[in-house]
Backbone as XML, in Angstrom:
<?xml version="1.0"?>
<chain id="A" units="angstrom">
  <residue number="1" name="MET">
    <atom name="N" x="54.630" y="-47.071" z="13.680"/>
    <atom name="CA" x="55.769" y="-46.772" z="14.672"/>
    <atom name="C" x="55.423" y="-48.121" z="15.719"/>
  </residue>
  <residue number="2" name="THR">
    <atom name="N" x="56.626" y="-48.380" z="16.522"/>
    <atom name="CA" x="56.544" y="-49.694" z="17.047"/>
    <atom name="C" x="55.865" y="-49.321" z="18.581"/>
  </residue>
  <residue number="3" name="SER">
    <atom name="N" x="55.830" y="-49.999" z="19.395"/>
    <atom name="CA" x="55.194" y="-49.861" z="20.900"/>
    <atom name="C" x="56.371" y="-49.010" z="21.405"/>
  </residue>
  <residue number="4" name="GLU">
    <atom name="N" x="57.802" y="-49.396" z="21.422"/>
    <atom name="CA" x="58.690" y="-48.688" z="21.815"/>
    <atom name="C" x="58.714" y="-47.139" z="21.480"/>
  </residue>
  <residue number="5" name="GLY">
    <atom name="N" x="58.479" y="-46.987" z="20.048"/>
    <atom name="CA" x="58.753" y="-45.659" z="19.909"/>
    <atom name="C" x="57.506" y="-44.984" z="20.429"/>
  </residue>
  <residue number="6" name="TRP">
    <atom name="N" x="56.476" y="-45.423" z="20.296"/>
    <atom name="CA" x="55.113" y="-44.528" z="21.009"/>
    <atom name="C" x="55.414" y="-44.302" z="22.532"/>
  </residue>
  <residue number="7" name="SER">
    <atom name="N" x="55.933" y="-45.526" z="23.246"/>
    <atom name="CA" x="56.601" y="-45.182" z="24.695"/>
    <atom name="C" x="57.280" y="-44.072" z="24.709"/>
  </residue>
  <residue number="8" name="THR">
    <atom name="N" x="58.540" y="-43.859" z="23.964"/>
    <atom name="CA" x="59.278" y="-42.921" z="23.829"/>
    <atom name="C" x="58.488" y="-41.446" z="23.574"/>
  </residue>
  <residue number="9" name="PHE">
    <atom name="N" x="57.958" y="-41.532" z="22.790"/>
    <atom name="CA" x="56.914" y="-40.382" z="21.958"/>
    <atom name="C" x="56.217" y="-39.818" z="23.244"/>
  </residue>
  <residue number="10" name="PHE">
    <atom name="N" x="55.388" y="-40.622" z="24.074"/>
    <atom name="CA" x="54.584" y="-40.317" z="25.168"/>
    <atom name="C" x="55.293" y="-39.852" z="26.144"/>
  </residue>
  <residue number="11" name="GLN">
    <atom name="N" x="56.589" y="-40.482" z="26.476"/>
    <atom name="CA" x="57.261" y="-39.854" z="27.566"/>
    <atom name="C" x="57.846" y="-38.466" z="27.280"/>
  </residue>
  <residue number="12" name="ALA">
    <atom name="N" x="58.190" y="-38.459" z="26.008"/>
    <atom name="CA" x="58.725" y="-36.755" z="25.607"/>
    <atom name="C" x="57.372" y="-35.756" z="25.850"/>
  </residue>
  <residue number="13" name="ALA">
    <atom name="N" x="56.280" y="-36.276" z="25.180"/>
    <atom name="CA" x="55.297" y="-35.241" z="25.099"/>
    <atom name="C" x="54.771" y="-35.061" z="26.552"/>
  </residue>
  <residue number="14" name="PHE">
    <atom name="N" x="54.718" y="-35.892" z="27.334"/>
    <atom name="CA" x="54.429" y="-35.842" z="28.754"/>
    <atom name="C" x="55.339" y="-34.855" z="29.555"/>
  </residue>
  <residue number="15" name="ARG">
    <atom name="N" x="56.485" y="-35.217" z="29.395"/>
    <atom name="CA" x="57.520" y="-34.304" z="30.157"/>
    <atom name="C" x="57.891" y="-32.969" z="29.742"/>
  </residue>
  <residue number="16" name="ASP">
    <atom name="N" x="57.630" y="-32.824" z="28.207"/>
    <atom name="CA" x="57.965" y="-31.558" z="27.759"/>
    <atom name="C" x="56.625" y="-30.691" z="27.764"/>
  </residue>
  <residue number="17" name="SER">
    <atom name="N" x="55.594" y="-31.116" z="27.820"/>
    <atom name="CA" x="54.343" y="-30.292" z="27.617"/>
    <atom name="C" x="54.434" y="-29.019" z="28.700"/>
  </residue>
  <residue number="18" name="ARG">
    <atom name="N" x="53.850" y="-27.940" z="28.193"/>
    <atom name="CA" x="53.525" y="-26.823" z="28.944"/>
    <atom name="C" x="52.052" y="-26.976" z="29.574"/>
  </residue>
  <residue number="19" name="ASN">
    <atom name="N" x="51.274" y="-28.051" z="29.230"/>
    <atom name="CA" x="50.116" y="-28.195" z="29.828"/>
    <atom name="C" x="50.217" y="-29.031" z="30.962"/>
  </residue>
  <residue number="20" name="ALA">
    <atom name="N" x="49.617" y="-28.951" z="32.179"/>
    <atom name="CA" x="49.703" y="-29.843" z="33.299"/>
    <atom name="C" x="49.221" y="-30.996" z="33.250"/>
  </residue>
  <residue number="21" name="MET">
    <atom name="N" x="49.851" y="-32.234" z="33.270"/>
    <atom name="CA" x="49.493" y="-33.463" z="32.989"/>
    <atom name="C" x="50.033" y="-34.441" z="34.439"/>
  </residue>
  <residue number="22" name="LEU">
    <atom name="N" x="49.119" y="-35.327" z="34.493"/>
    <atom name="CA" x="49.381" y="-36.288" z="35.496"/>
    <atom name="C" x="48.903" y="-37.684" z="35.025"/>
  </residue>
  <residue number="23" name="LEU">
    <atom name="N" x="49.402" y="-38.711" z="35.702"/>
    <atom name="CA" x="49.011" y="-40.123" z="35.439"/>
    <atom name="C" x="48.456" y="-40.672" z="36.818"/>
  </residue>
  <residue number="24" name="VAL">
    <atom name="N" x="47.307" y="-41.341" z="36.883"/>
    <atom name="CA" x="46.945" y="-41.852" z="38.079"/>
    <atom name="C" x="46.592" y="-43.323" z="37.928"/>
  </residue>
  <residue number="25" name="ASP">
    <atom name="N" x="46.654" y="-44.210" z="38.850"/>
    <atom name="CA" x="46.510" y="-45.563" z="38.835"/>
    <atom name="C" x="45.228" y="-45.973" z="39.112"/>
  </residue>
  <residue number="26" name="ASP">
    <atom name="N" x="44.660" y="-47.245" z="39.140"/>
    <atom name="CA" x="43.361" y="-47.624" z="39.351"/>
    <atom name="C" x="42.679" y="-47.193" z="40.806"/>
  </residue>
  <residue number="27" name="ASP">
    <atom name="N" x="43.471" y="-46.902" z="41.485"/>
    <atom name="CA" x="43.082" y="-46.332" z="42.997"/>
    <atom name="C" x="43.039" y="-44.722" z="43.202"/>
  </residue>
  <residue number="28" name="ARG">
    <atom name="N" x="43.304" y="-44.084" z="42.122"/>
    <atom name="CA" x="43.185" y="-42.661" z="41.945"/>
    <atom name="C" x="44.637" y="-42.051" z="42.480"/>
  </residue>
  <residue number="29" name="ARG">
    <atom name="N" x="45.765" y="-42.835" z="42.775"/>
    <atom name="CA" x="46.871" y="-42.466" z="43.446"/>
    <atom name="C" x="47.642" y="-41.852" z="42.253"/>
  </residue>
  <residue number="30" name="VAL">
    <atom name="N" x="48.488" y="-40.890" z="42.513"/>
    <atom name="CA" x="49.061" y="-40.168" z="41.398"/>
    <atom name="C" x="50.491" y="-41.106" z="41.184"/>
  </residue>
  <residue number="31" name="VAL">
    <atom name="N" x="50.757" y="-41.413" z="40.043"/>
    <atom name="CA" x="51.664" y="-42.270" z="39.433"/>
    <atom name="C" x="52.999" y="-41.365" z="38.942"/>
  </residue>
  <residue number="32" name="ASP">
    <atom name="N" x="52.403" y="-40.201" z="38.082"/>
    <atom name="CA" x="53.613" y="-39.426" z="37.693"/>
    <atom name="C" x="52.803" y="-38.075" z="37.349"/>
  </residue>
  <residue number="33" name="VAL">
    <atom name="N" x="53.662" y="-36.944" z="37.449"/>
    <atom name="CA" x="53.222" y="-35.736" z="37.008"/>
    <atom name="C" x="54.309" y="-34.977" z="36.200"/>
  </residue>
  <residue number="34" name="ASN">
    <atom name="N" x="54.141" y="-33.995" z="35.478"/>
    <atom name="CA" x="55.055" y="-33.188" z="34.688"/>
    <atom name="C" x="55.092" y="-31.781" z="35.400"/>
  </residue>
  <residue number="35" name="GLY">
    <atom name="N" x="56.203" y="-31.165" z="34.861"/>
    <atom name="CA" x="56.650" y="-30.120" z="35.561"/>
    <atom name="C" x="55.574" y="-28.789" z="35.500"/>
  </residue>
  <residue number="36" name="ALA">
    <atom name="N" x="54.849" y="-28.761" z="34.461"/>
    <atom name="CA" x="53.888" y="-27.829" z="34.408"/>
    <atom name="C" x="52.696" y="-28.057" z="35.437"/>
  </residue>
  <residue number="37" name="TYR">
    <atom name="N" x="52.323" y="-29.302" z="35.811"/>
    <atom name="CA" x="51.459" y="-29.762" z="36.893"/>
    <atom name="C" x="51.919" y="-29.361" z="38.052"/>
  </residue>
  <residue number="38" name="LEU">
    <atom name="N" x="53.270" y="-29.785" z="38.444"/>
    <atom name="CA" x="53.951" y="-29.121" z="39.481"/>
    <atom name="C" x="54.099" y="-27.757" z="39.806"/>
  </residue>
  <residue number="39" name="GLN">
    <atom name="N" x="54.291" y="-26.926" z="38.657"/>
    <atom name="CA" x="54.183" y="-25.510" z="38.727"/>
    <atom name="C" x="53.017" y="-24.702" z="39.229"/>
  </residue>
  <residue number="40" name="LEU">
    <atom name="N" x="51.795" y="-25.610" z="38.530"/>
    <atom name="CA" x="50.348" y="-25.032" z="38.736"/>
    <atom name="C" x="50.081" y="-25.369" z="40.134"/>
  </residue>
  <residue number="41" name="LEU">
    <atom name="N" x="50.392" y="-26.348" z="40.854"/>
    <atom name="CA" x="50.251" y="-26.721" z="42.176"/>
    <atom name="C" x="51.067" y="-26.080" z="43.109"/>
  </residue>
  <residue number="42" name="GLY">
    <atom name="N" x="52.446" y="-25.834" z="42.861"/>
    <atom name="CA" x="53.210" y="-25.429" z="43.863"/>
    <atom name="C" x="53.787" y="-26.316" z="44.748"/>
  </residue>
  <residue number="43" name="TYR">
    <atom name="N" x="53.859" y="-27.645" z="44.465"/>
    <atom name="CA" x="54.218" y="-28.834" z="45.348"/>
    <atom name="C" x="55.553" y="-29.420" z="44.498"/>
  </residue>
  <residue number="44" name="ARG">
    <atom name="N" x="56.399" y="-29.978" z="45.330"/>
    <atom name="CA" x="57.480" y="-30.822" z="44.704"/>
    <atom name="C" x="56.969" y="-32.306" z="44.053"/>
  </residue>
  <residue number="45" name="ARG">
    <atom name="N" x="57.643" y="-32.782" z="43.282"/>
    <atom name="CA" x="57.445" y="-34.090" z="42.805"/>
    <atom name="C" x="57.120" y="-34.898" z="44.019"/>
  </residue>
  <residue number="46" name="ALA">
    <atom name="N" x="58.110" y="-35.133" z="44.903"/>
    <atom name="CA" x="57.860" y="-36.126" z="45.872"/>
    <atom name="C" x="56.504" y="-35.983" z="47.228"/>
  </residue>
  <residue number="47" name="GLU">
    <atom name="N" x="56.060" y="-34.704" z="46.818"/>
    <atom name="CA" x="54.786" y="-34.248" z="47.759"/>
    <atom name="C" x="53.717" y="-34.601" z="46.999"/>
  </residue>
  <residue number="48" name="VAL">
    <atom name="N" x="53.542" y="-34.980" z="45.718"/>
    <atom name="CA" x="52.501" y="-35.607" z="45.014"/>
    <atom name="C" x="52.267" y="-36.850" z="44.674"/>
  </residue>
  <residue number="49" name="VAL">
    <atom name="N" x="53.539" y="-37.267" z="44.040"/>
    <atom name="CA" x="53.336" y="-38.810" z="43.760"/>
    <atom name="C" x="52.929" y="-39.737" z="45.220"/>
  </residue>
  <residue number="50" name="GLY">
    <atom name="N" x="52.253" y="-40.771" z="44.756"/>
    <atom name="CA" x="51.853" y="-41.610" z="45.616"/>
    <atom name="C" x="50.679" y="-41.385" z="46.536"/>
  </residue>
  <residue number="51" name="ARG">
    <atom name="N" x="49.929" y="-39.963" z="46.370"/>
    <atom name="CA" x="49.150" y="-39.642" z="47.113"/>
    <atom name="C" x="47.624" y="-39.700" z="46.348"/>
  </residue>
  <residue number="52" name="PRO">
    <atom name="N" x="46.596" y="-39.741" z="46.966"/>
    <atom name="CA" x="45.387" y="-39.824" z="46.287"/>
    <atom name="C" x="45.262" y="-38.620" z="45.252"/>
  </residue>
  <residue number="53" name="LEU">
    <atom name="N" x="44.514" y="-38.322" z="44.219"/>
    <atom name="CA" x="44.236" y="-37.487" z="43.359"/>
    <atom name="C" x="43.273" y="-36.500" z="44.120"/>
  </residue>
  <residue number="54" name="TYR">
    <atom name="N" x="42.483" y="-37.024" z="44.987"/>
    <atom name="CA" x="41.272" y="-36.298" z="45.603"/>
    <atom name="C" x="41.942" y="-35.398" z="46.641"/>
  </residue>
  <residue number="55" name="GLU">
    <atom name="N" x="42.934" y="-35.792" z="47.111"/>
    <atom name="CA" x="43.496" y="-34.668" z="48.140"/>
    <atom name="C" x="43.828" y="-33.284" z="47.604"/>
  </residue>
  <residue number="56" name="PHE">
    <atom name="N" x="43.983" y="-33.276" z="46.069"/>
    <atom name="CA" x="44.132" y="-32.001" z="45.764"/>
    <atom name="C" x="42.734" y="-31.242" z="45.068"/>
  </residue>
  <residue number="57" name="ALA">
    <atom name="N" x="41.818" y="-31.877" z="45.387"/>
    <atom name="CA" x="40.632" y="-31.297" z="44.732"/>
    <atom name="C" x="39.904" y="-30.902" z="46.017"/>
  </residue>
  <residue number="58" name="ALA">
    <atom name="N" x="39.127" y="-29.382" z="45.668"/>
    <atom name="CA" x="38.471" y="-28.988" z="46.768"/>
    <atom name="C" x="37.283" y="-29.856" z="47.096"/>
  </residue>
  <residue number="59" name="GLY">
    <atom name="N" x="37.219" y="-29.961" z="48.378"/>
    <atom name="CA" x="35.930" y="-30.943" z="48.664"/>
    <atom name="C" x="36.064" y="-32.293" z="48.665"/>
  </residue>
  <residue number="60" name="GLY">
    <atom name="N" x="37.153" y="-32.692" z="48.478"/>
    <atom name="CA" x="37.456" y="-33.973" z="48.509"/>
    <atom name="C" x="36.845" y="-35.017" z="47.327"/>
  </residue>
  <residue number="61" name="PRO">
    <atom name="N" x="36.904" y="-36.352" z="47.340"/>
    <atom name="CA" x="36.449" y="-36.854" z="46.160"/>
    <atom name="C" x="35.105" y="-36.755" z="45.920"/>
  </residue>
  <residue number="62" name="LEU">
    <atom name="N" x="34.987" y="-36.875" z="44.159"/>
    <atom name="CA" x="33.650" y="-36.512" z="43.904"/>
    <atom name="C" x="32.840" y="-37.918" z="43.613"/>
  </residue>
  <residue number="63" name="MET">
    <atom name="N" x="33.663" y="-39.067" z="43.566"/>
    <atom name="CA" x="33.034" y="-40.256" z="43.682"/>
    <atom name="C" x="33.530" y="-41.405" z="44.624"/>
  </residue>
  <residue number="64" name="THR">
    <atom name="N" x="32.692" y="-42.182" z="45.016"/>
    <atom name="CA" x="33.166" y="-43.247" z="45.881"/>
    <atom name="C" x="34.137" y="-44.145" z="45.267"/>
  </residue>
  <residue number="65" name="ARG">
    <atom name="N" x="34.863" y="-45.068" z="45.969"/>
    <atom name="CA" x="35.738" y="-45.851" z="45.072"/>
    <atom name="C" x="35.027" y="-46.813" z="44.221"/>
  </residue>
  <residue number="66" name="GLN">
    <atom name="N" x="33.675" y="-47.235" z="44.565"/>
    <atom name="CA" x="32.878" y="-48.048" z="43.732"/>
    <atom name="C" x="32.458" y="-47.317" z="42.371"/>
  </residue>
  <residue number="67" name="GLU">
    <atom name="N" x="32.162" y="-46.245" z="42.564"/>
    <atom name="CA" x="31.851" y="-45.389" z="41.611"/>
    <atom name="C" x="32.749" y="-45.259" z="40.513"/>
  </residue>
  <residue number="68" name="TRP">
    <atom name="N" x="33.885" y="-44.982" z="40.796"/>
    <atom name="CA" x="35.144" y="-44.783" z="40.205"/>
    <atom name="C" x="35.599" y="-46.138" z="39.608"/>
  </residue>
  <residue number="69" name="ALA">
    <atom name="N" x="35.359" y="-47.192" z="40.133"/>
    <atom name="CA" x="35.508" y="-48.669" z="39.602"/>
    <atom name="C" x="34.467" y="-49.032" z="38.486"/>
  </residue>
  <residue number="70" name="ASP">
    <atom name="N" x="33.560" y="-48.213" z="38.664"/>
    <atom name="CA" x="32.335" y="-48.738" z="37.678"/>
    <atom name="C" x="32.601" y="-47.856" z="36.166"/>
  </residue>
</chain>
């Protein structure tokens, strides 16, 4: 399968999955979420994307920025 084929496959699997899924960047900010994740949290996509992942975890981040980077 070509890299373009894998990209299309991943996008479809991510979008259509009934399992809650999200992507985060190196700074732990949400880059993308699927519908199951939004349904689980009860938020709209615009309320989630761009925010730090730890804002959705009880008690805040479990690791410092340096620990995450390591």
